[in-house]
Amino acid sequence: MSLQSDIAIQNSMGHAGHSFVTTTAAQAGNWSGIQVVTPTVISSITGAAGCVVSGVYSGTTLPAGFFIPGKFTSFTLVSGVVIAYIDRT
């Protein structure tokens, strides 16, 4: 298995850790995915270099269990609780 495949698998399994986010303060970092714990509204989300984030998140309630894959550098909640998985970079 290649190193890149190994890193991708580890990211998908939360190998580098996670943050349990319950605040509406901006969350800056290197994230490999966001798991919605309770119904959540996201006001903004920024993709890392090479990760296109399109569409409107603001005003859309994401249901518990919803997962947003990708590489992100920041996001901000309006309401709800998420687990943000730290990207192994």
PDB file of C-alpha atoms in Angstrom:
ATOM      1  CA  MET A   1       0.000   0.000   0.000  1.00  0.00           C
ATOM      2  CA  SER A   2       1.299   3.462  -0.841  1.00  0.00           C
ATOM      3  CA  LEU A   3       1.948   6.096   1.794  1.00  0.00           C
ATOM      4  CA  GLN A   4      -0.755   8.305   0.249  1.00  0.00           C
ATOM      5  CA  SER A   5      -3.320   5.480   0.517  1.00  0.00           C
ATOM      6  CA  ASP A   6      -2.280   4.871   4.110  1.00  0.00           C
ATOM      7  CA  ILE A   7      -2.768   8.561   4.978  1.00  0.00           C
ATOM      8  CA  ALA A   8      -6.185   8.622   3.279  1.00  0.00           C
ATOM      9  CA  ILE A   9      -7.329   5.569   5.236  1.00  0.00           C
ATOM     10  CA  GLN A  10      -6.036   7.016   8.495  1.00  0.00           C
ATOM     11  CA  ASN A  11      -7.819  10.329   7.824  1.00  0.00           C
ATOM     12  CA  SER A  12     -11.101   8.534   7.146  1.00  0.00           C
ATOM     13  CA  MET A  13     -10.793   6.704  10.464  1.00  0.00           C
ATOM     14  CA  GLY A  14      -9.925   9.812  12.522  1.00  0.00           C
ATOM     15  CA  HIS A  15      -6.381   8.603  13.216  1.00  0.00           C
ATOM     16  CA  ALA A  16      -5.031  12.125  13.847  1.00  0.00           C
ATOM     17  CA  GLY A  17      -7.803  12.908  16.334  1.00  0.00           C
ATOM     18  CA  HIS A  18     -10.881  15.082  16.392  1.00  0.00           C
ATOM     19  CA  SER A  19     -12.502  18.124  17.953  1.00  0.00           C
ATOM     20  CA  PHE A  20     -15.981  18.013  19.471  1.00  0.00           C
ATOM     21  CA  VAL A  21     -17.389  21.394  18.439  1.00  0.00           C
ATOM     22  CA  THR A  22     -20.334  22.909  20.326  1.00  0.00           C
ATOM     23  CA  THR A  23     -19.556  26.615  19.840  1.00  0.00           C
ATOM     24  CA  THR A  24     -20.374  29.173  17.175  1.00  0.00           C
ATOM     25  CA  ALA A  25     -16.800  30.509  17.193  1.00  0.00           C
ATOM     26  CA  ALA A  26     -14.847  30.042  13.938  1.00  0.00           C
ATOM     27  CA  GLN A  27     -12.880  26.778  13.879  1.00  0.00           C
ATOM     28  CA  ALA A  28      -9.558  27.088  12.050  1.00  0.00           C
ATOM     29  CA  GLY A  29      -7.360  24.071  11.415  1.00  0.00           C
ATOM     30  CA  ASN A  30      -6.759  21.196   9.037  1.00  0.00           C
ATOM     31  CA  TRP A  31      -9.870  19.039   8.955  1.00  0.00           C
ATOM     32  CA  SER A  32     -10.480  15.860   6.937  1.00  0.00           C
ATOM     33  CA  GLY A  33     -14.230  15.693   7.506  1.00  0.00           C
ATOM     34  CA  ILE A  34     -17.122  16.942   9.602  1.00  0.00           C
ATOM     35  CA  GLN A  35     -19.636  14.581  11.253  1.00  0.00           C
ATOM     36  CA  VAL A  36     -22.944  16.110  12.359  1.00  0.00           C
ATOM     37  CA  VAL A  37     -23.958  14.984  15.877  1.00  0.00           C
ATOM     38  CA  THR A  38     -27.156  17.012  16.364  1.00  0.00           C
ATOM     39  CA  PRO A  39     -29.137  18.909  13.710  1.00  0.00           C
ATOM     40  CA  THR A  40     -26.665  21.608  12.667  1.00  0.00           C
ATOM     41  CA  VAL A  41     -26.526  24.784  10.611  1.00  0.00           C
ATOM     42  CA  ILE A  42     -23.120  25.825   9.219  1.00  0.00           C
ATOM     43  CA  SER A  43     -22.673  29.491   8.330  1.00  0.00           C
ATOM     44  CA  SER A  44     -19.394  29.062   6.448  1.00  0.00           C
ATOM     45  CA  ILE A  45     -16.946  26.384   5.407  1.00  0.00           C
ATOM     46  CA  THR A  46     -13.633  26.827   3.567  1.00  0.00           C
ATOM     47  CA  GLY A  47     -11.982  24.077   1.539  1.00  0.00           C
ATOM     48  CA  ALA A  48      -8.223  23.568   1.651  1.00  0.00           C
ATOM     49  CA  ALA A  49      -6.150  23.997  -1.506  1.00  0.00           C
ATOM     50  CA  GLY A  50      -7.506  21.606  -4.116  1.00  0.00           C
ATOM     51  CA  CYS A  51     -10.815  20.973  -2.288  1.00  0.00           C
ATOM     52  CA  VAL A  52     -13.729  22.778  -3.894  1.00  0.00           C
ATOM     53  CA  VAL A  53     -16.580  23.664  -1.564  1.00  0.00           C
ATOM     54  CA  SER A  54     -19.639  24.916  -3.418  1.00  0.00           C
ATOM     55  CA  GLY A  55     -23.261  25.504  -2.607  1.00  0.00           C
ATOM     56  CA  VAL A  56     -24.918  27.346   0.236  1.00  0.00           C
ATOM     57  CA  TYR A  57     -24.672  25.901   3.720  1.00  0.00           C
ATOM     58  CA  SER A  58     -26.107  28.889   5.579  1.00  0.00           C
ATOM     59  CA  GLY A  59     -29.768  28.370   6.388  1.00  0.00           C
ATOM     60  CA  THR A  60     -29.675  24.645   5.661  1.00  0.00           C
ATOM     61  CA  THR A  61     -30.150  22.317   8.620  1.00  0.00           C
ATOM     62  CA  LEU A  62     -27.980  19.217   8.287  1.00  0.00           C
ATOM     63  CA  PRO A  63     -29.416  16.153  10.037  1.00  0.00           C
ATOM     64  CA  ALA A  64     -27.631  14.167  12.746  1.00  0.00           C
ATOM     65  CA  GLY A  65     -25.415  11.514  11.162  1.00  0.00           C
ATOM     66  CA  PHE A  66     -24.659  13.587   8.062  1.00  0.00           C
ATOM     67  CA  PHE A  67     -20.970  13.511   7.060  1.00  0.00           C
ATOM     68  CA  ILE A  68     -19.129  16.110   4.983  1.00  0.00           C
ATOM     69  CA  PRO A  69     -15.926  14.616   3.543  1.00  0.00           C
ATOM     70  CA  GLY A  70     -13.100  16.758   2.244  1.00  0.00           C
ATOM     71  CA  LYS A  71     -10.162  18.852   3.362  1.00  0.00           C
ATOM     72  CA  PHE A  72     -11.177  22.014   5.187  1.00  0.00           C
ATOM     73  CA  THR A  73      -9.255  24.881   6.768  1.00  0.00           C
ATOM     74  CA  SER A  74     -12.130  26.497   8.649  1.00  0.00           C
ATOM     75  CA  PHE A  75     -15.812  26.317   9.411  1.00  0.00           C
ATOM     76  CA  THR A  76     -18.307  28.139  11.595  1.00  0.00           C
ATOM     77  CA  LEU A  77     -21.522  26.801  13.101  1.00  0.00           C
ATOM     78  CA  VAL A  78     -24.732  28.767  13.592  1.00  0.00           C
ATOM     79  CA  SER A  79     -26.142  26.006  15.776  1.00  0.00           C
ATOM     80  CA  GLY A  80     -25.680  22.328  16.521  1.00  0.00           C
ATOM     81  CA  VAL A  81     -22.832  20.006  17.433  1.00  0.00           C
ATOM     82  CA  VAL A  82     -20.249  18.363  15.151  1.00  0.00           C
ATOM     83  CA  ILE A  83     -17.138  16.231  15.353  1.00  0.00           C
ATOM     84  CA  ALA A  84     -14.386  17.686  13.145  1.00  0.00           C
ATOM     85  CA  TYR A  85     -11.729  15.127  12.196  1.00  0.00           C
ATOM     86  CA  ILE A  86      -8.162  16.417  12.183  1.00  0.00           C
ATOM     87  CA  ASP A  87      -6.376  15.930   8.869  1.00  0.00           C
ATOM     88  CA  ARG A  88      -3.024  14.151   8.955  1.00  0.00           C
ATOM     89  CA  THR A  89      -0.992  16.420   6.720  1.00  0.00           C
TER      90      THR A  89
END
